[in-house]
Amino acid sequence: LAKTTQPISMDSYEGQEVNITCSHNNIATNDYITWYQQFPSQGPRFIIQGYKTKVTNEVASLFIPADRKSSTLSLPRVSLSDTAVYYCLVGDGTDSNYQLIWGAGTKLIIKP
Amino acid sequence: NAGVTQTPKFRVLKTGQSMTLLCAQDMNHEYMYWYRQDPGMGLRLIHYSVGEGTTAKGEVPDGYNVSRLKKQNFLLGLESAAPSQTSVYFCAAQRGGLDTQYFGPGTRLTVL
């Protein structure tokens, strides 16, 4: 079964670029890698999703190497409002034994 | 368009009591999930459904039952609540297996 590993916490400052890496050693070959953001007392919210190489949207970029054993969420020019917990999500297995594997989350604290 | 709603928002139970949590979605999504999140921890999948009338076990199904009689509703039942089930419960809806999950606001359950 695939396993995900993320740093427990990270600190940064407003205006900086923040990169959070998730290691996932054995994910389903046809599955996407997805990142979610969670604020206190709220449900997780989708940030970005990718399959390989690089994906960019209005809030983040996602870098996935060719072996797909890790992914890096990049948040450009963070602000205080980016303080949250960030989760990676991958899939493992096929058909009847397909499982969703959530990372334990990275608590990101942005300082002024 | 409310997305995903959960009822109730808060509940306190005594050990041995039963209750049902309701998740409703108005997005016509096929997949629905129930997760629990303990303090400072990531999400753990309890049960899920890939369509009306279907349910399947997740990572931590013991002590819970679910039903998906209507496509828009996914019910989570606790037959005999235990203090170990004190947690925040999140429901999510997803159009298909590789799509974004949309989460509800959560139900905070305390079992005394």
PDB file of C-alpha atoms in Angstrom:
ATOM      1  CA  LEU A   1       0.000   0.000   0.000  1.00  0.00           C
ATOM      2  CA  ALA A   2       1.248   3.452  -0.863  1.00  0.00           C
ATOM      3  CA  LYS A   3       2.431   5.629   1.971  1.00  0.00           C
ATOM      4  CA  THR A   4       2.701   9.399   1.994  1.00  0.00           C
ATOM      5  CA  THR A   5       5.162  11.466   3.983  1.00  0.00           C
ATOM      6  CA  GLN A   6       4.983  15.222   4.502  1.00  0.00           C
ATOM      7  CA  PRO A   7       6.831  17.569   6.852  1.00  0.00           C
ATOM      8  CA  ILE A   8       4.799  18.122  10.009  1.00  0.00           C
ATOM      9  CA  SER A   9       5.227  21.886   9.963  1.00  0.00           C
ATOM     10  CA  MET A  10       6.886  24.764   8.135  1.00  0.00           C
ATOM     11  CA  ASP A  11       7.349  28.468   8.793  1.00  0.00           C
ATOM     12  CA  SER A  12       7.822  31.248   6.289  1.00  0.00           C
ATOM     13  CA  TYR A  13       7.333  34.976   5.863  1.00  0.00           C
ATOM     14  CA  GLU A  14       4.943  37.056   3.830  1.00  0.00           C
ATOM     15  CA  GLY A  15       6.035  37.512   0.240  1.00  0.00           C
ATOM     16  CA  GLN A  16       8.212  34.399   0.175  1.00  0.00           C
ATOM     17  CA  GLU A  17       7.749  31.334  -2.011  1.00  0.00           C
ATOM     18  CA  VAL A  18       6.924  28.187  -0.055  1.00  0.00           C
ATOM     19  CA  ASN A  19       7.512  24.655  -1.285  1.00  0.00           C
ATOM     20  CA  ILE A  20       5.953  21.659   0.458  1.00  0.00           C
ATOM     21  CA  THR A  21       6.998  18.192  -0.660  1.00  0.00           C
ATOM     22  CA  CYS A  22       5.041  14.992  -0.264  1.00  0.00           C
ATOM     23  CA  SER A  23       6.728  11.636  -0.784  1.00  0.00           C
ATOM     24  CA  HIS A  24       4.498   8.837  -2.094  1.00  0.00           C
ATOM     25  CA  ASN A  25       6.449   5.722  -2.878  1.00  0.00           C
ATOM     26  CA  ASN A  26       3.892   3.545  -4.675  1.00  0.00           C
ATOM     27  CA  ILE A  27       0.871   5.209  -6.166  1.00  0.00           C
ATOM     28  CA  ALA A  28      -1.540   3.930  -8.781  1.00  0.00           C
ATOM     29  CA  THR A  29      -0.142   4.392 -12.270  1.00  0.00           C
ATOM     30  CA  ASN A  30      -3.244   6.149 -13.568  1.00  0.00           C
ATOM     31  CA  ASP A  31      -3.975   8.249 -10.507  1.00  0.00           C
ATOM     32  CA  TYR A  32      -3.634  11.958  -9.995  1.00  0.00           C
ATOM     33  CA  ILE A  33      -1.851  13.674  -7.127  1.00  0.00           C
ATOM     34  CA  THR A  34      -4.027  16.217  -5.387  1.00  0.00           C
ATOM     35  CA  TRP A  35      -3.354  18.861  -2.763  1.00  0.00           C
ATOM     36  CA  TYR A  36      -5.885  20.297  -0.348  1.00  0.00           C
ATOM     37  CA  GLN A  37      -5.819  23.230   2.069  1.00  0.00           C
ATOM     38  CA  GLN A  38      -7.595  23.227   5.414  1.00  0.00           C
ATOM     39  CA  PHE A  39      -8.296  26.126   7.735  1.00  0.00           C
ATOM     40  CA  PRO A  40      -9.301  25.544  11.375  1.00  0.00           C
ATOM     41  CA  SER A  41     -12.896  24.377  11.822  1.00  0.00           C
ATOM     42  CA  GLN A  42     -13.408  23.965   8.072  1.00  0.00           C
ATOM     43  CA  GLY A  43     -13.361  21.101   5.625  1.00  0.00           C
ATOM     44  CA  PRO A  44     -10.406  20.702   3.266  1.00  0.00           C
ATOM     45  CA  ARG A  45     -10.503  22.704   0.052  1.00  0.00           C
ATOM     46  CA  PHE A  46      -9.012  21.711  -3.296  1.00  0.00           C
ATOM     47  CA  ILE A  47      -5.886  23.595  -4.352  1.00  0.00           C
ATOM     48  CA  ILE A  48      -4.368  21.811  -7.323  1.00  0.00           C
ATOM     49  CA  GLN A  49      -4.118  18.447  -9.037  1.00  0.00           C
ATOM     50  CA  GLY A  50      -1.649  16.926 -11.453  1.00  0.00           C
ATOM     51  CA  TYR A  51      -0.483  13.702 -13.048  1.00  0.00           C
ATOM     52  CA  LYS A  52       3.072  14.478 -14.133  1.00  0.00           C
ATOM     53  CA  THR A  53       5.517  17.317 -14.855  1.00  0.00           C
ATOM     54  CA  LYS A  54       4.154  20.719 -13.868  1.00  0.00           C
ATOM     55  CA  VAL A  55       0.718  22.162 -13.357  1.00  0.00           C
ATOM     56  CA  THR A  56      -0.048  25.780 -12.519  1.00  0.00           C
ATOM     57  CA  ASN A  57      -3.254  27.536 -11.580  1.00  0.00           C
ATOM     58  CA  GLU A  58      -4.099  30.925 -10.118  1.00  0.00           C
ATOM     59  CA  VAL A  59      -3.008  30.008  -6.576  1.00  0.00           C
ATOM     60  CA  ALA A  60      -0.251  27.381  -6.811  1.00  0.00           C
ATOM     61  CA  SER A  61       2.040  25.217  -8.885  1.00  0.00           C
ATOM     62  CA  LEU A  62       2.563  21.500  -8.601  1.00  0.00           C
ATOM     63  CA  PHE A  63       5.787  19.811  -9.642  1.00  0.00           C
ATOM     64  CA  ILE A  64       5.822  16.052 -10.205  1.00  0.00           C
ATOM     65  CA  PRO A  65       9.026  14.258 -11.269  1.00  0.00           C
ATOM     66  CA  ALA A  66       8.981  11.543 -13.893  1.00  0.00           C
ATOM     67  CA  ASP A  67       9.058   8.701 -11.344  1.00  0.00           C
ATOM     68  CA  ARG A  68       6.012  10.189  -9.547  1.00  0.00           C
ATOM     69  CA  LYS A  69       7.424   9.174  -6.168  1.00  0.00           C
ATOM     70  CA  SER A  70       6.999  12.684  -4.833  1.00  0.00           C
ATOM     71  CA  SER A  71       5.271  15.951  -5.568  1.00  0.00           C
ATOM     72  CA  THR A  72       5.984  19.531  -4.532  1.00  0.00           C
ATOM     73  CA  LEU A  73       3.329  22.129  -3.919  1.00  0.00           C
ATOM     74  CA  SER A  74       4.643  25.627  -4.571  1.00  0.00           C
ATOM     75  CA  LEU A  75       2.878  28.688  -3.171  1.00  0.00           C
ATOM     76  CA  PRO A  76       4.249  31.908  -4.675  1.00  0.00           C
ATOM     77  CA  ARG A  77       4.441  35.065  -2.570  1.00  0.00           C
ATOM     78  CA  VAL A  78       2.554  33.762   0.453  1.00  0.00           C
ATOM     79  CA  SER A  79       0.452  35.975   2.695  1.00  0.00           C
ATOM     80  CA  LEU A  80      -0.802  35.602   6.260  1.00  0.00           C
ATOM     81  CA  SER A  81      -4.017  34.091   4.904  1.00  0.00           C
ATOM     82  CA  ASP A  82      -2.058  31.119   3.564  1.00  0.00           C
ATOM     83  CA  THR A  83      -1.531  29.919   7.131  1.00  0.00           C
ATOM     84  CA  ALA A  84      -3.268  26.534   7.063  1.00  0.00           C
ATOM     85  CA  VAL A  85      -2.682  22.801   6.950  1.00  0.00           C
ATOM     86  CA  TYR A  86      -1.845  21.353   3.534  1.00  0.00           C
ATOM     87  CA  TYR A  87      -2.558  17.742   2.621  1.00  0.00           C
ATOM     88  CA  CYS A  88      -1.457  15.631  -0.316  1.00  0.00           C
ATOM     89  CA  LEU A  89      -3.771  12.915  -1.562  1.00  0.00           C
ATOM     90  CA  VAL A  90      -2.878   9.988  -3.790  1.00  0.00           C
ATOM     91  CA  GLY A  91      -4.527   6.791  -4.873  1.00  0.00           C
ATOM     92  CA  ASP A  92      -3.239   3.261  -4.671  1.00  0.00           C
ATOM     93  CA  GLY A  93      -4.440  -0.062  -6.016  1.00  0.00           C
ATOM     94  CA  THR A  94      -6.892  -0.784  -8.756  1.00  0.00           C
ATOM     95  CA  ASP A  95     -10.615  -1.434  -9.016  1.00  0.00           C
ATOM     96  CA  SER A  96     -11.904  -3.279  -5.944  1.00  0.00           C
ATOM     97  CA  ASN A  97      -8.832  -2.648  -3.795  1.00  0.00           C
ATOM     98  CA  TYR A  98      -8.429   1.011  -4.703  1.00  0.00           C
ATOM     99  CA  GLN A  99      -7.591   3.154  -1.683  1.00  0.00           C
ATOM    100  CA  LEU A 100      -7.289   6.880  -1.104  1.00  0.00           C
ATOM    101  CA  ILE A 101      -4.147   7.750   0.818  1.00  0.00           C
ATOM    102  CA  TRP A 102      -4.094  11.097   2.601  1.00  0.00           C
ATOM    103  CA  GLY A 103      -0.910  12.592   3.930  1.00  0.00           C
ATOM    104  CA  ALA A 104      -0.800  13.549   7.615  1.00  0.00           C
ATOM    105  CA  GLY A 105      -0.699  17.218   6.666  1.00  0.00           C
ATOM    106  CA  THR A 106       1.836  20.038   6.832  1.00  0.00           C
ATOM    107  CA  LYS A 107       1.007  22.938   9.119  1.00  0.00           C
ATOM    108  CA  LEU A 108       2.220  26.080   7.373  1.00  0.00           C
ATOM    109  CA  ILE A 109       2.617  29.218   9.454  1.00  0.00           C
ATOM    110  CA  ILE A 110       3.218  32.502   7.674  1.00  0.00           C
ATOM    111  CA  LYS A 111       4.755  35.302   9.719  1.00  0.00           C
ATOM    112  CA  PRO A 112       4.559  39.042   8.985  1.00  0.00           C
TER     113      PRO A 112
ATOM    114  CA  ASN B   1     -26.204  25.817  -4.871  1.00  0.00           C
ATOM    115  CA  ALA B   2     -25.162  24.857  -1.342  1.00  0.00           C
ATOM    116  CA  GLY B   3     -22.594  22.221  -2.323  1.00  0.00           C
ATOM    117  CA  VAL B   4     -22.182  19.787   0.563  1.00  0.00           C
ATOM    118  CA  THR B   5     -24.066  20.287   3.817  1.00  0.00           C
ATOM    119  CA  GLN B   6     -23.839  18.322   7.064  1.00  0.00           C
ATOM    120  CA  THR B   7     -26.354  17.956   9.862  1.00  0.00           C
ATOM    121  CA  PRO B   8     -25.903  18.488  12.772  1.00  0.00           C
ATOM    122  CA  LYS B   9     -22.935  20.825  13.254  1.00  0.00           C
ATOM    123  CA  PHE B  10     -22.351  19.790  16.864  1.00  0.00           C
ATOM    124  CA  ARG B  11     -23.519  16.916  19.025  1.00  0.00           C
ATOM    125  CA  VAL B  12     -22.754  15.528  22.463  1.00  0.00           C
ATOM    126  CA  LEU B  13     -23.615  11.897  23.147  1.00  0.00           C
ATOM    127  CA  LYS B  14     -23.338   9.626  26.136  1.00  0.00           C
ATOM    128  CA  THR B  15     -21.569   6.307  25.778  1.00  0.00           C
ATOM    129  CA  GLY B  16     -23.908   3.734  24.259  1.00  0.00           C
ATOM    130  CA  GLN B  17     -26.254   6.211  22.597  1.00  0.00           C
ATOM    131  CA  SER B  18     -26.895   6.086  18.879  1.00  0.00           C
ATOM    132  CA  MET B  19     -27.136   8.798  16.275  1.00  0.00           C
ATOM    133  CA  THR B  20     -27.142   9.448  12.553  1.00  0.00           C
ATOM    134  CA  LEU B  21     -25.164  12.098  10.738  1.00  0.00           C
ATOM    135  CA  LEU B  22     -26.619  13.379   7.496  1.00  0.00           C
ATOM    136  CA  CYS B  23     -24.635  14.525   4.481  1.00  0.00           C
ATOM    137  CA  ALA B  24     -26.462  16.111   1.561  1.00  0.00           C
ATOM    138  CA  GLN B  25     -25.084  17.302  -1.778  1.00  0.00           C
ATOM    139  CA  ASP B  26     -26.779  19.187  -4.588  1.00  0.00           C
ATOM    140  CA  MET B  27     -24.060  18.686  -7.225  1.00  0.00           C
ATOM    141  CA  ASN B  28     -25.389  15.363  -8.551  1.00  0.00           C
ATOM    142  CA  HIS B  29     -22.041  13.739  -7.773  1.00  0.00           C
ATOM    143  CA  GLU B  30     -21.713   9.973  -7.805  1.00  0.00           C
ATOM    144  CA  TYR B  31     -19.075   9.440  -5.130  1.00  0.00           C
ATOM    145  CA  MET B  32     -19.521  10.346  -1.477  1.00  0.00           C
ATOM    146  CA  TYR B  33     -17.208   9.846   1.501  1.00  0.00           C
ATOM    147  CA  TRP B  34     -17.246   9.954   5.273  1.00  0.00           C
ATOM    148  CA  TYR B  35     -14.020  10.844   7.081  1.00  0.00           C
ATOM    149  CA  ARG B  36     -13.064  11.415  10.663  1.00  0.00           C
ATOM    150  CA  GLN B  37     -10.396  13.838  11.798  1.00  0.00           C
ATOM    151  CA  ASP B  38      -8.992  13.636  15.295  1.00  0.00           C
ATOM    152  CA  PRO B  39      -7.293  16.684  16.857  1.00  0.00           C
ATOM    153  CA  GLY B  40      -4.042  17.550  15.100  1.00  0.00           C
ATOM    154  CA  MET B  41      -4.361  14.583  12.762  1.00  0.00           C
ATOM    155  CA  GLY B  42      -5.105  13.982   9.118  1.00  0.00           C
ATOM    156  CA  LEU B  43      -8.231  12.532   7.553  1.00  0.00           C
ATOM    157  CA  ARG B  44      -9.134   8.889   7.886  1.00  0.00           C
ATOM    158  CA  LEU B  45     -11.711   7.320   5.599  1.00  0.00           C
ATOM    159  CA  ILE B  46     -14.598   5.552   7.354  1.00  0.00           C
ATOM    160  CA  HIS B  47     -16.896   4.485   4.516  1.00  0.00           C
ATOM    161  CA  TYR B  48     -17.566   5.597   0.995  1.00  0.00           C
ATOM    162  CA  SER B  49     -20.080   5.169  -1.798  1.00  0.00           C
ATOM    163  CA  VAL B  50     -19.545   5.123  -5.549  1.00  0.00           C
ATOM    164  CA  GLY B  51     -23.216   5.526  -6.354  1.00  0.00           C
ATOM    165  CA  GLU B  52     -26.780   5.300  -5.125  1.00  0.00           C
ATOM    166  CA  GLY B  53     -27.393   2.046  -3.301  1.00  0.00           C
ATOM    167  CA  THR B  54     -23.697   1.177  -2.922  1.00  0.00           C
ATOM    168  CA  THR B  55     -21.372   1.449   0.064  1.00  0.00           C
ATOM    169  CA  ALA B  56     -17.879   0.227   0.877  1.00  0.00           C
ATOM    170  CA  LYS B  57     -15.546   0.179   3.858  1.00  0.00           C
ATOM    171  CA  GLY B  58     -12.660   2.550   4.226  1.00  0.00           C
ATOM    172  CA  GLU B  59      -9.685   2.537   6.559  1.00  0.00           C
ATOM    173  CA  VAL B  60     -11.578   2.756   9.897  1.00  0.00           C
ATOM    174  CA  PRO B  61     -15.123   1.349   9.427  1.00  0.00           C
ATOM    175  CA  ASP B  62     -15.615  -0.412  12.773  1.00  0.00           C
ATOM    176  CA  GLY B  63     -18.402   1.027  14.899  1.00  0.00           C
ATOM    177  CA  TYR B  64     -20.031   2.832  11.975  1.00  0.00           C
ATOM    178  CA  ASN B  65     -22.657   2.007   9.379  1.00  0.00           C
ATOM    179  CA  VAL B  66     -23.694   3.935   6.298  1.00  0.00           C
ATOM    180  CA  SER B  67     -26.509   4.083   3.784  1.00  0.00           C
ATOM    181  CA  ARG B  68     -26.941   5.732   0.380  1.00  0.00           C
ATOM    182  CA  LEU B  69     -30.607   5.258  -0.441  1.00  0.00           C
ATOM    183  CA  LYS B  70     -30.724   8.469  -2.460  1.00  0.00           C
ATOM    184  CA  LYS B  71     -27.946   9.819  -4.639  1.00  0.00           C
ATOM    185  CA  GLN B  72     -27.889  13.157  -2.866  1.00  0.00           C
ATOM    186  CA  ASN B  73     -27.721  11.802   0.687  1.00  0.00           C
ATOM    187  CA  PHE B  74     -25.109   9.764   2.543  1.00  0.00           C
ATOM    188  CA  LEU B  75     -25.910   8.810   6.131  1.00  0.00           C
ATOM    189  CA  LEU B  76     -23.389   7.799   8.786  1.00  0.00           C
ATOM    190  CA  GLY B  77     -24.712   5.901  11.790  1.00  0.00           C
ATOM    191  CA  LEU B  78     -23.217   5.182  15.171  1.00  0.00           C
ATOM    192  CA  GLU B  79     -25.144   2.347  16.792  1.00  0.00           C
ATOM    193  CA  SER B  80     -23.471   2.472  20.210  1.00  0.00           C
ATOM    194  CA  ALA B  81     -21.241   5.495  20.620  1.00  0.00           C
ATOM    195  CA  ALA B  82     -17.891   5.182  22.398  1.00  0.00           C
ATOM    196  CA  PRO B  83     -15.531   7.904  23.679  1.00  0.00           C
ATOM    197  CA  SER B  84     -13.027   6.815  21.000  1.00  0.00           C
ATOM    198  CA  GLN B  85     -15.481   8.116  18.411  1.00  0.00           C
ATOM    199  CA  THR B  86     -15.100  11.665  19.653  1.00  0.00           C
ATOM    200  CA  SER B  87     -13.914  13.454  16.539  1.00  0.00           C
ATOM    201  CA  VAL B  88     -14.817  15.845  13.749  1.00  0.00           C
ATOM    202  CA  TYR B  89     -16.624  14.092  10.933  1.00  0.00           C
ATOM    203  CA  PHE B  90     -16.366  15.358   7.370  1.00  0.00           C
ATOM    204  CA  CYS B  91     -18.405  14.350   4.388  1.00  0.00           C
ATOM    205  CA  ALA B  92     -17.219  14.844   0.821  1.00  0.00           C
ATOM    206  CA  ALA B  93     -18.766  14.492  -2.627  1.00  0.00           C
ATOM    207  CA  GLN B  94     -16.917  13.773  -5.842  1.00  0.00           C
ATOM    208  CA  ARG B  95     -18.104  13.610  -9.431  1.00  0.00           C
ATOM    209  CA  GLY B  96     -15.867  10.686 -10.337  1.00  0.00           C
ATOM    210  CA  GLY B  97     -12.992   8.755  -8.816  1.00  0.00           C
ATOM    211  CA  LEU B  98     -10.226  11.071 -10.056  1.00  0.00           C
ATOM    212  CA  ASP B  99     -12.046  14.364  -9.597  1.00  0.00           C
ATOM    213  CA  THR B 100     -11.935  16.992  -6.859  1.00  0.00           C
ATOM    214  CA  GLN B 101     -13.582  16.146  -3.564  1.00  0.00           C
ATOM    215  CA  TYR B 102     -15.878  18.838  -2.185  1.00  0.00           C
ATOM    216  CA  PHE B 103     -16.119  18.824   1.577  1.00  0.00           C
ATOM    217  CA  GLY B 104     -18.860  19.787   3.962  1.00  0.00           C
ATOM    218  CA  PRO B 105     -18.256  22.006   7.011  1.00  0.00           C
ATOM    219  CA  GLY B 106     -17.960  19.088   9.422  1.00  0.00           C
ATOM    220  CA  THR B 107     -19.807  17.727  12.450  1.00  0.00           C
ATOM    221  CA  ARG B 108     -18.083  17.982  15.810  1.00  0.00           C
ATOM    222  CA  LEU B 109     -19.075  14.954  17.907  1.00  0.00           C
ATOM    223  CA  THR B 110     -18.217  14.450  21.552  1.00  0.00           C
ATOM    224  CA  VAL B 111     -18.943  11.158  23.282  1.00  0.00           C
ATOM    225  CA  LEU B 112     -18.865  11.310  27.071  1.00  0.00           C
TER     226      LEU B 112
END
